[in-house]
Amino acid sequence: MTNYAEFHQRSITDRDAFWGEQAQLVDWKVQPTHICDYSNPPFARWFAGGVTNLCHNAVDRHLKDRADQAALIFVSTETNQERVYSFRELHAEVQRMAAILKGLGVTKGDRVLIYMPMIAEAAFAMLACTRIGAIHSVVFGGFASGSLATRIEDAAPKVIISADAGSRGGKPVAYKPLLDEAISLSSYKPESVLLVDRGLVPMAMVAGRDKLWADLREQNMNTVVECEWVDATHPSYTLYTSGTTGKPKGVQRDTGGYAVALAASMKHIYCGEAGETYFSTSDIGWVVGHSYIIYGPLIAGMATIMYEGLPTRPDGGIWWSLIEKYKVTVMFSAPTAIRVLKKQDPALLKKYDLSTLKALFLAGEPLDQPTAQWISEGLGRPIVDNYWQTETGWPILSICKGVDDSPTKFGSPGKAVYGYDVKLLDETTGEELKGANQKGVVAIEGPLPPGCLQTVWGDDARFVSTYWTTIPGRMIYSTFDWGIRDEEGYYFILGRTDDVINVAGHRLGTREIEESISAHPNVAEVAVVGVADQLKGQVAMAFAVVKDASLIADEASALKMEGEIMKIVDKDLGAVARPARVRFVTVLPKTRSGKCLRRAITAVCEGRDPGDLTTMDDPAALQQIKDLINS
Ligand code: ATP
Ligand code: MG
């Protein structure tokens, strides 16, 4: 095993040599002339002079060795479909889709918006775009017309690809009417709309604009579409952040840097080998879906599972059954999904042969200790938490399993990943905190490594002003998360900088309080927010979802549980951290990507307008909190 500290150090101090080597993990039409052109900070031009293609690296280059091996495994427990596409078949479908797009006038640099459920055609669409140098903008299929309209407006796509419907819990969810409404709301109008008709709901077609994928595919069965070779710095896609802290930001990704970053991460972090199977339970509408359903596994020559359905249907063993069936070696999911499964029969975890699985990676939000412990004991496989952002495209903090045999620590997403020069900064002075166990803002010294955002789509000024601060001679990227690093270089994320609360002069991360409350045996999930208080500046307020509601059926038992929770917090963190109240709800307000909307809870608690809620999942969740506050 490599000495990880040296491996990481070299990636920073001998950046060009390090990344020059990683660059050989992908195919280039023309080798880069510069590894990192950072002549115009904070804009980094990775692998400048290089010419490549993302689709070639994900699909075509594997035809030589593994044309008949599985590439895309589509499983829908919604429509009871299961279909395995080999690299050869995927190559053919991607070319057909690319031919259709070209036929609709799409050329290099044009945007194509993809608003689709988790079906194989969505993967064909993404790969077809990068094949011809078009820039895809995938919008999560669960978004309603308002959110979709702003994204149409921002991307100005020549073509939109969509479907008649998605499906959730066995019930179709129509997409087409939402899309039509979004287009009418948007001042920008696409030239064409390409529709996959799954036969789930009837579709009204707009003459001249709307076309059926199946019809055009029929006309392009054998059309050859060669890859469009593009500069390494050519944008491959745009994608929005989850909108947890406010208005979503449109992240723009390059081509060469992204390909190299993903290829390297498959090797050094995920330990995925060509010919094996990767299963990421995310959705293509999120960054995890881009990096680790579509591009990462395919670039590595792995088969990737695309799963449409709930984790609990037909039962809570469905994901584990797929691991057995497809001999999955690497799995990727989110703590929120594991918390859902935690409410299911634990015997389901033991029902299947999971021996092929090397590790389960989790990211997207804090992994609380009880959840980590439950899944780690249940699966009997290593659990690796990794911390990253839509902006970065791949992990910032992780244990890099391929080059580091250090153990994981509960509650920590691990150490700084190679390529990332991670710093903790004092929130008020901006000074770097060099010692161990000091709390500060997690920041990254520029340049960001390959694969991270190039800029905010169409708004370089916003990119610079949102994320970067200048210290004489250096530029620093802020993650807007708050963390702490221990003596061994392991980081712990304490919450978002917005979520840090100040109780009578004590700075506390809401995450710390949540972690403590989660230890109560009847707490399934909890959100803690800081609420303005005349006396103390701020106080903590907790909203918890219980596992067994019968234990808080009357007011007296609810008060008893509230008291028990307060005692736990007192003991763990001291009375300053004790929430003013612990209220019980049946569900927490979350984004569609499963992240808790603490800023909305805070606003409601303080009687303010909760702000942009376009990415919120279930409005009833926030209403429950409003009702409690006003009762
Ligand atoms: P927005 O930026 O629009 O407010 P968002 O930050 O939720 O939304 P994402 O890019 O989806 O958008 O999420 C990244 C954030 O998720 C991180 O900044 C961090 O707050 C949180 N996060 C991700 N992974 C982890 C993890 N392993 N542990 C703790 N927090 C995590
Ligand atoms: Mg963010």
XYZ file of C-alpha atoms and ligand atoms in Angstrom:
663
model
C 0.000 0.000 0.000
C 1.233 3.486 -0.851
C 1.912 5.907 1.938
C -1.234 7.973 1.557
C 0.164 11.130 3.130
C 2.930 11.106 0.508
C 0.491 10.310 -2.283
C -1.664 13.271 -1.275
C 1.303 15.568 -0.764
C 2.657 14.789 -4.206
C -0.700 15.595 -5.819
C -0.383 19.119 -4.427
C 3.323 19.897 -4.549
C 4.081 18.015 -7.755
C 0.700 18.668 -9.302
C 1.553 18.458 -12.965
C 3.550 15.241 -12.679
C 0.844 13.634 -10.549
C -2.072 14.547 -12.811
C -0.031 13.950 -15.945
C 0.204 10.319 -14.840
C -3.513 10.105 -13.988
C -4.293 11.533 -17.427
C -3.017 8.312 -18.963
C -6.037 6.482 -17.507
C -8.119 7.896 -20.357
C -7.794 8.052 -24.137
C -6.701 11.262 -25.865
C -6.965 12.104 -29.521
C -4.280 14.706 -28.865
C -2.265 14.659 -25.634
C -2.507 17.789 -23.464
C 0.232 20.388 -23.786
C -0.398 21.797 -20.292
C -1.478 19.743 -17.306
C -2.892 22.673 -15.377
C -3.050 26.145 -16.838
C -3.719 28.341 -13.806
C -2.617 31.592 -15.366
C -5.979 33.209 -14.665
C -6.976 32.247 -11.114
C -9.399 30.989 -9.942
C -10.149 29.600 -13.420
C -8.183 26.394 -13.932
C -7.822 24.990 -17.446
C -6.999 21.335 -16.907
C -5.239 19.370 -19.632
C -5.284 22.365 -21.949
C -4.288 21.523 -25.501
C -5.617 17.994 -25.038
C -8.367 16.708 -27.301
C -10.692 13.935 -26.215
C -14.322 12.833 -25.948
C -16.246 11.681 -22.873
C -18.489 9.250 -24.733
C -15.501 7.685 -26.462
C -13.908 7.073 -23.068
C -17.132 5.697 -21.581
C -18.195 3.497 -24.482
C -16.168 3.203 -27.680
C -12.803 2.485 -26.166
C -14.162 -0.629 -24.444
C -15.415 -2.221 -27.668
C -11.990 -3.680 -28.333
C -11.857 -5.747 -25.143
C -15.376 -6.054 -23.807
C -17.958 -5.398 -26.522
C -20.199 -8.195 -25.334
C -19.858 -7.553 -21.626
C -22.627 -5.793 -19.732
C -22.401 -1.998 -19.777
C -25.809 -0.710 -18.721
C -28.174 -2.739 -16.566
C -31.597 -1.146 -16.467
C -33.844 -2.395 -13.676
C -37.286 -0.958 -13.042
C -39.403 -2.273 -10.200
C -41.944 0.311 -11.311
C -42.687 -1.243 -14.692
C -41.123 -4.641 -13.955
C -38.538 -4.323 -16.707
C -35.000 -5.541 -16.639
C -32.633 -5.220 -19.548
C -28.897 -5.603 -19.891
C -27.144 -3.634 -22.658
C -23.664 -4.771 -23.638
C -21.073 -2.162 -24.600
C -21.816 -3.043 -28.233
C -25.554 -2.466 -27.762
C -25.006 0.688 -25.770
C -22.711 1.964 -28.522
C -25.432 1.322 -31.105
C -28.153 3.019 -29.044
C -25.985 6.031 -28.294
C -25.193 6.441 -31.997
C -28.912 6.256 -32.849
C -29.680 8.925 -30.277
C -26.751 11.022 -31.517
C -28.012 10.698 -35.084
C -31.470 11.846 -33.989
C -30.015 14.876 -32.226
C -27.896 15.778 -35.229
C -30.984 15.400 -37.390
C -32.711 17.926 -35.139
C -29.909 20.365 -35.815
C -27.885 19.904 -32.619
C -24.210 20.694 -33.080
C -21.169 21.111 -30.859
C -21.765 23.544 -27.998
C -25.570 23.452 -28.301
C -27.449 22.645 -25.115
C -29.810 19.712 -24.782
C -32.030 19.553 -21.720
C -32.851 16.091 -20.426
C -35.948 15.795 -18.236
C -36.384 12.087 -17.861
C -37.125 9.272 -15.475
C -34.506 6.662 -14.655
C -34.725 4.747 -17.916
C -31.993 3.540 -20.241
C -32.918 6.160 -22.847
C -31.809 8.863 -20.419
C -28.328 7.338 -20.377
C -28.343 7.119 -24.188
C -29.298 10.793 -24.270
C -26.494 11.955 -21.980
C -23.879 9.914 -23.818
C -25.231 10.987 -27.206
C -24.786 14.620 -26.203
C -21.188 14.259 -25.112
C -20.570 12.151 -28.213
C -21.413 15.074 -30.482
C -20.018 17.799 -28.222
C -23.453 19.055 -27.172
C -23.796 20.210 -23.558
C -26.395 18.321 -21.571
C -28.389 19.799 -18.766
C -30.185 17.073 -16.871
C -33.088 18.256 -14.745
C -34.308 15.895 -12.052
C -37.518 14.249 -13.243
C -39.306 14.983 -9.995
C -39.178 18.754 -10.479
C -42.391 20.566 -11.276
C -42.911 23.076 -14.064
C -41.654 26.187 -12.221
C -38.219 24.757 -11.430
C -38.020 23.233 -14.877
C -38.915 26.552 -16.533
C -36.057 28.446 -14.854
C -33.642 25.729 -15.969
C -34.945 25.862 -19.555
C -34.503 29.610 -19.500
C -30.954 29.334 -18.156
C -29.742 26.557 -20.473
C -31.550 27.751 -23.638
C -31.575 24.219 -25.077
C -32.096 23.602 -28.778
C -33.751 20.281 -27.947
C -35.442 18.907 -24.841
C -35.573 15.147 -24.350
C -38.327 13.820 -22.125
C -40.837 11.014 -21.707
C -44.532 10.543 -21.215
C -44.100 9.694 -17.566
C -42.034 8.493 -14.681
C -43.429 6.152 -12.092
C -43.366 6.123 -8.326
C -44.681 3.364 -6.112
C -46.257 1.718 -9.149
C -48.212 4.828 -10.148
C -47.339 6.776 -13.284
C -46.301 10.386 -12.802
C -46.969 12.291 -16.024
C -44.022 14.399 -17.243
C -45.316 15.751 -20.512
C -47.956 18.157 -19.110
C -45.326 19.566 -16.697
C -42.897 19.995 -19.553
C -45.495 21.719 -21.740
C -46.329 24.067 -18.903
C -42.659 24.779 -18.216
C -42.050 25.623 -21.882
C -45.007 27.982 -21.859
C -43.696 29.642 -18.674
C -40.227 30.066 -20.147
C -39.523 32.985 -22.457
C -37.018 30.765 -24.267
C -38.561 28.084 -26.508
C -36.752 24.944 -27.666
C -36.917 24.066 -31.367
C -37.765 20.416 -30.760
C -38.960 18.121 -28.021
C -37.997 14.477 -28.337
C -40.242 12.106 -26.440
C -39.826 8.563 -25.248
C -43.278 7.028 -25.074
C -43.288 4.377 -22.367
C -46.994 3.807 -22.816
C -47.690 4.846 -19.236
C -49.976 7.819 -19.902
C -51.392 9.391 -23.078
C -49.373 12.300 -24.465
C -50.641 15.369 -26.270
C -48.176 16.164 -29.058
C -47.419 19.666 -30.283
C -47.260 19.514 -34.076
C -43.942 20.578 -35.582
C -42.168 20.686 -32.228
C -42.695 17.265 -30.654
C -41.183 14.099 -32.076
C -41.261 10.507 -30.962
C -37.923 8.914 -30.199
C -39.111 5.497 -31.403
C -40.010 6.869 -34.862
C -36.718 8.677 -35.362
C -34.758 5.738 -33.953
C -36.342 3.512 -36.578
C -34.920 5.801 -39.275
C -31.451 5.737 -37.758
C -30.942 2.086 -36.900
C -27.596 1.837 -38.666
C -26.449 5.444 -38.811
C -22.813 5.788 -37.797
C -22.038 8.884 -35.753
C -18.363 9.315 -34.977
C -17.289 11.045 -31.780
C -16.762 14.778 -32.056
C -13.265 15.353 -30.679
C -13.333 18.339 -28.379
C -10.846 20.363 -26.381
C -10.277 19.131 -22.839
C -11.798 22.398 -21.634
C -14.972 22.064 -23.735
C -18.006 22.043 -21.416
C -19.612 18.620 -21.140
C -22.611 19.539 -19.058
C -24.310 21.909 -16.666
C -26.068 20.794 -13.515
C -27.725 22.595 -10.636
C -26.869 22.264 -6.962
C -29.610 20.973 -4.669
C -30.759 24.388 -3.468
C -30.436 23.507 0.211
C -29.029 26.893 1.146
C -30.826 29.064 -1.386
C -31.178 29.499 -5.112
C -29.529 26.578 -6.957
C -26.279 27.349 -8.782
C -25.637 26.108 -12.331
C -22.395 24.179 -12.268
C -20.435 23.928 -15.536
C -18.149 20.939 -16.018
C -15.351 20.438 -18.541
C -14.513 17.310 -20.541
C -10.880 16.240 -20.090
C -10.506 17.102 -16.424
C -13.759 15.347 -15.609
C -12.790 12.193 -17.498
C -9.425 12.020 -15.737
C -10.862 12.804 -12.289
C -13.491 10.075 -12.626
C -11.084 7.494 -14.011
C -8.646 8.191 -11.170
C -11.393 8.051 -8.545
C -12.618 4.679 -9.796
C -9.134 3.373 -9.194
C -7.991 5.129 -6.036
C -11.254 5.661 -4.140
C -13.822 3.116 -5.318
C -11.548 0.252 -6.381
C -13.810 -0.616 -9.298
C -12.266 -2.850 -11.972
C -13.284 -3.296 -15.604
C -15.743 -6.163 -15.984
C -17.225 -5.685 -12.513
C -20.588 -4.107 -11.655
C -21.209 -0.750 -9.975
C -24.543 0.091 -8.368
C -25.296 3.662 -7.470
C -28.806 4.210 -6.133
C -28.864 7.906 -6.978
C -30.793 9.567 -9.799
C -29.305 10.920 -13.019
C -30.731 14.301 -11.975
C -27.999 14.644 -9.323
C -24.251 14.864 -9.518
C -23.816 11.356 -8.119
C -25.899 10.108 -11.018
C -23.691 11.916 -13.528
C -20.400 10.832 -12.015
C -21.213 7.427 -10.608
C -24.183 6.023 -12.498
C -23.107 7.099 -15.951
C -19.586 8.351 -16.555
C -17.342 6.971 -13.806
C -18.268 3.274 -13.974
C -18.426 3.253 -17.782
C -15.078 5.022 -18.137
C -13.671 2.276 -15.916
C -15.182 -0.417 -18.180
C -17.633 -1.501 -15.501
C -21.284 -2.401 -15.881
C -23.532 0.122 -14.172
C -26.979 -0.477 -12.734
C -29.632 2.116 -13.413
C -32.475 1.487 -10.985
C -35.955 2.957 -11.287
C -38.017 2.399 -8.190
C -38.205 2.688 -4.444
C -35.721 0.995 -2.104
C -38.655 -0.623 -0.305
C -40.662 -2.083 -3.156
C -41.450 -4.967 -3.602
C -39.647 -5.088 -0.252
C -36.679 -3.571 1.573
C -34.399 -6.287 0.204
C -34.611 -5.205 -3.442
C -31.215 -3.446 -3.541
C -29.457 -6.312 -1.794
C -31.052 -8.768 -4.208
C -29.530 -6.786 -7.100
C -26.106 -7.030 -5.493
C -26.441 -10.794 -5.412
C -27.886 -11.094 -8.893
C -25.403 -8.831 -10.673
C -22.404 -9.549 -8.426
C -22.059 -5.889 -7.585
C -18.603 -5.021 -6.285
C -19.088 -1.302 -5.541
C -22.254 0.297 -4.225
C -22.995 3.980 -3.733
C -25.961 5.411 -1.861
C -26.995 8.208 0.508
C -27.577 8.213 4.262
C -31.182 9.288 3.678
C -31.855 6.051 1.765
C -30.198 3.953 4.452
C -32.369 5.622 7.090
C -35.421 4.585 5.077
C -34.176 0.994 4.998
C -33.444 1.113 8.720
C -37.180 1.121 9.285
C -37.445 -2.227 7.398
C -36.961 -5.793 8.610
C -33.217 -6.205 9.376
C -33.418 -9.855 8.294
C -33.543 -8.580 4.684
C -29.899 -7.595 5.011
C -28.923 -11.194 5.648
C -31.086 -12.788 2.989
C -28.738 -12.314 0.027
C -25.192 -13.212 -0.844
C -23.321 -9.921 -0.676
C -19.852 -11.436 -0.751
C -18.871 -9.701 -4.003
C -19.394 -6.262 -2.466
C -16.082 -4.579 -1.625
C -17.616 -1.532 0.033
C -20.686 0.649 0.313
C -19.980 4.339 -0.227
C -22.355 6.948 1.162
C -22.449 10.668 0.441
C -24.686 13.696 0.252
C -25.265 14.514 3.892
C -23.876 13.684 7.295
C -23.777 9.979 8.068
C -24.860 9.722 11.680
C -23.279 7.086 13.845
C -26.389 4.951 14.550
C -27.119 4.699 10.809
C -23.482 3.932 9.990
C -23.364 1.277 12.666
C -26.653 -0.288 11.631
C -25.693 -0.646 7.995
C -22.137 -1.685 8.687
C -23.170 -4.457 11.068
C -26.090 -5.490 8.889
C -24.084 -5.781 5.678
C -20.846 -6.927 7.222
C -19.030 -4.929 4.526
C -16.944 -1.759 4.832
C -18.906 1.494 4.822
C -17.120 4.542 3.439
C -18.565 8.011 3.949
C -17.488 10.560 1.390
C -18.003 14.255 1.383
C -18.337 16.304 -1.773
C -20.507 18.761 -3.630
C -22.217 19.138 -6.978
C -19.535 21.727 -7.630
C -16.634 19.313 -7.215
C -18.124 16.358 -9.110
C -16.169 13.804 -7.070
C -15.100 13.382 -3.440
C -13.243 16.059 -1.474
C -12.953 13.946 1.667
C -12.855 10.156 1.756
C -10.742 7.220 2.660
C -9.132 6.459 -0.701
C -9.450 2.683 -0.449
C -7.176 2.001 -3.394
C -4.179 3.835 -1.949
C -4.885 4.061 1.767
C -5.524 1.193 4.135
C -6.336 3.471 7.075
C -9.510 2.529 8.908
C -12.656 4.619 8.621
C -13.885 6.446 11.705
C -17.561 6.713 12.503
C -18.836 10.213 11.898
C -15.912 11.176 9.674
C -15.851 11.195 5.872
C -12.090 10.628 6.139
C -9.120 12.641 4.956
C -8.487 15.155 2.200
C -8.625 13.359 -1.126
C -5.527 13.644 -3.378
C -5.718 16.747 -5.547
C -7.591 18.735 -2.902
C -5.519 21.105 -0.787
C -8.080 21.247 2.010
C -7.786 23.925 4.691
C -9.830 24.923 7.691
C -10.286 28.662 8.003
C -11.292 30.742 10.957
C -14.723 32.027 10.089
C -14.188 35.596 11.175
C -10.518 36.268 10.435
C -10.158 33.920 7.463
C -6.846 32.727 8.953
C -5.860 29.145 8.356
C -6.303 26.912 11.407
C -3.270 24.682 11.328
C -3.686 22.831 14.600
C -5.795 19.774 15.264
C -9.311 19.871 16.700
C -10.094 23.456 15.765
C -13.428 24.258 14.174
C -13.484 26.201 10.950
C -14.814 26.584 7.439
C -13.768 23.792 5.086
C -11.962 25.440 2.196
C -9.821 24.384 -0.736
C -6.785 26.275 -1.950
C -6.937 26.934 -5.688
C -6.633 25.538 -8.213
C -9.422 23.060 -7.653
C -8.366 19.649 -8.989
C -9.570 18.282 -12.341
C -13.283 17.467 -12.579
C -14.473 20.368 -10.442
C -16.685 23.148 -11.763
C -15.116 25.387 -14.398
C -17.457 28.231 -13.606
C -21.108 28.990 -12.945
C -22.921 28.569 -16.251
C -23.014 31.894 -18.055
C -21.839 33.829 -15.021
C -18.084 33.928 -14.380
C -18.538 36.844 -12.003
C -20.960 34.858 -9.858
C -18.492 31.951 -9.788
C -15.745 34.186 -8.459
C -17.861 36.152 -6.018
C -19.810 33.176 -4.666
C -17.003 30.777 -3.952
C -13.637 32.507 -3.860
C -11.752 34.694 -1.475
C -8.366 36.185 -2.143
C -5.527 36.084 0.288
C -2.532 37.942 -1.176
C -1.160 35.710 -3.900
C -3.627 32.894 -3.317
C -7.248 32.122 -3.964
C -9.350 29.953 -1.680
C -12.581 28.136 -2.494
C -15.154 27.899 0.284
C -17.396 24.862 0.654
C -19.658 26.736 3.092
C -19.439 23.749 5.393
C -18.057 23.831 8.874
C -15.671 21.164 10.073
C -12.924 20.000 12.339
C -9.792 17.910 11.710
C -8.273 15.510 14.207
C -4.590 14.708 14.834
C -4.632 11.993 12.186
C -6.010 14.234 9.452
C -9.589 12.928 9.592
C -12.226 15.583 9.058
C -15.653 15.789 10.657
C -18.317 17.919 9.010
C -20.250 19.864 11.641
C -22.906 21.407 9.419
C -23.239 24.215 6.932
C -21.795 27.574 7.844
C -25.384 28.872 7.797
C -26.259 26.234 10.352
C -23.641 27.111 12.903
C -25.385 28.492 15.928
C -24.196 30.823 18.574
C -25.737 30.188 21.973
C -24.640 32.740 24.529
C -21.271 33.054 22.820
C -20.717 29.322 22.252
C -20.318 28.254 18.618
C -22.062 24.973 17.926
C -22.608 22.986 14.746
C -26.200 21.796 14.407
C -24.731 18.500 13.262
C -23.125 17.916 16.666
C -26.465 18.306 18.409
C -28.236 16.152 15.846
C -25.640 13.433 16.265
C -26.187 13.457 19.990
C -29.994 13.347 19.711
C -29.811 10.447 17.227
C -28.471 8.315 20.053
C -31.959 8.200 21.610
C -33.320 4.743 20.716
C -36.655 6.085 19.497
C -35.248 8.779 17.178
C -35.255 7.875 13.471
C -34.175 11.275 12.182
C -33.690 14.766 13.523
C -33.055 18.315 12.371
C -31.650 20.982 14.652
C -31.766 24.654 13.756
C -30.671 27.850 15.445
C -33.474 30.264 16.195
C -33.030 33.888 17.182
C -33.454 34.440 20.902
C -33.476 37.779 22.690
C -31.562 36.535 25.695
C -29.039 34.084 24.293
C -28.598 35.335 20.735
C -29.695 31.989 19.378
C -31.140 28.798 20.789
C -31.250 25.318 19.297
C -34.625 23.910 18.275
C -34.958 20.229 17.410
C -37.503 18.508 15.184
C -37.416 14.739 15.434
C -39.083 11.900 13.588
C -39.669 8.968 15.917
C -39.336 5.298 15.071
C -42.298 4.189 17.168
C -45.036 6.807 17.349
C -46.978 4.815 19.935
C -44.319 5.795 22.469
C -45.282 9.476 22.173
C -49.010 8.977 21.668
C -50.040 11.372 24.433
C -48.630 14.674 25.613
C -47.128 13.252 28.790
C -45.106 10.594 26.970
C -43.983 13.108 24.342
C -42.753 15.404 27.118
C -41.008 12.471 28.739
C -39.159 11.665 25.530
C -38.284 15.340 25.074
C -36.770 15.296 28.567
C -34.777 12.157 27.807
C -33.342 13.743 24.678
C -32.359 16.890 26.545
C -30.536 14.764 29.123
C -28.585 13.011 26.376
C -27.498 16.340 24.895
C -26.579 17.714 28.326
C -24.369 14.720 28.918
C -22.738 14.711 25.456
C -22.258 18.393 24.760
C -23.258 20.296 27.843
C -26.301 22.350 28.733
C -25.438 25.141 26.245
C -26.237 22.783 23.410
C -29.527 21.657 24.914
C -32.386 22.464 22.513
C -34.981 24.884 23.827
C -37.600 22.434 22.583
C -37.678 19.052 20.908
C -40.794 18.795 18.757
C -42.014 15.658 17.037
C -43.013 15.513 13.381
C -43.733 12.645 11.017
C -41.470 13.921 8.259
C -38.764 16.571 7.824
C -38.774 19.126 5.003
C -36.229 18.011 2.434
C -34.997 18.836 -1.016
C -35.833 16.395 -3.782
C -32.316 15.077 -3.354
C -33.072 14.164 0.257
C -31.290 16.986 2.069
C -32.812 18.616 5.093
C -33.936 22.207 4.457
C -32.766 23.664 7.771
C -32.829 27.227 6.436
C -36.574 26.829 5.762
C -37.182 25.445 9.255
C -35.244 28.324 10.812
C -37.218 30.856 8.813
C -40.523 29.316 9.846
C -39.431 29.228 13.491
C -38.502 32.896 13.280
C -41.732 33.795 11.499
C -39.890 34.732 8.295
C -40.484 33.858 4.650
C -38.759 30.497 3.976
C -37.374 31.704 0.596
C -36.780 29.612 -2.511
C -38.585 26.294 -2.004
C -38.605 25.138 -5.611
C -36.455 22.127 -4.834
C -38.519 21.057 -1.810
C -40.003 17.576 -1.827
C -43.120 17.603 0.359
C -44.660 20.970 1.349
C -46.722 19.219 4.057
C -43.518 18.654 6.019
C -42.889 22.372 6.445
C -46.556 22.947 7.191
C -46.334 20.527 10.147
C -43.573 22.645 11.613
C -45.533 25.860 10.974
C -48.512 24.349 12.768
C -46.388 23.315 15.736
C -44.826 26.759 16.013
C -48.166 28.495 15.811
C -49.947 26.110 18.184
P -26.981 24.373 -2.485
O -25.516 24.483 -2.725
O -27.782 24.729 -3.677
O -27.435 25.031 -1.236
P -26.457 21.659 -1.638
O -25.215 22.227 -1.032
O -27.291 20.763 -0.771
O -27.355 22.812 -2.249
P -25.187 19.569 -3.134
O -24.061 19.927 -3.987
O -26.118 18.504 -3.581
O -26.060 20.842 -2.947
O -24.682 19.118 -1.709
C -23.382 19.341 -1.203
C -23.449 19.530 0.290
O -23.984 18.338 0.916
C -22.124 19.730 0.955
O -21.684 21.056 0.854
C -22.448 19.309 2.398
O -23.122 20.327 3.094
C -23.390 18.153 2.197
N -22.665 16.854 2.210
C -22.357 16.092 1.142
N -21.738 14.954 1.510
C -21.631 14.995 2.855
C -21.066 14.111 3.850
N -20.519 12.962 3.515
N -21.124 14.516 5.142
C -21.674 15.685 5.488
N -22.232 16.551 4.609
C -22.212 16.210 3.310
Mg -23.935 23.670 -1.731
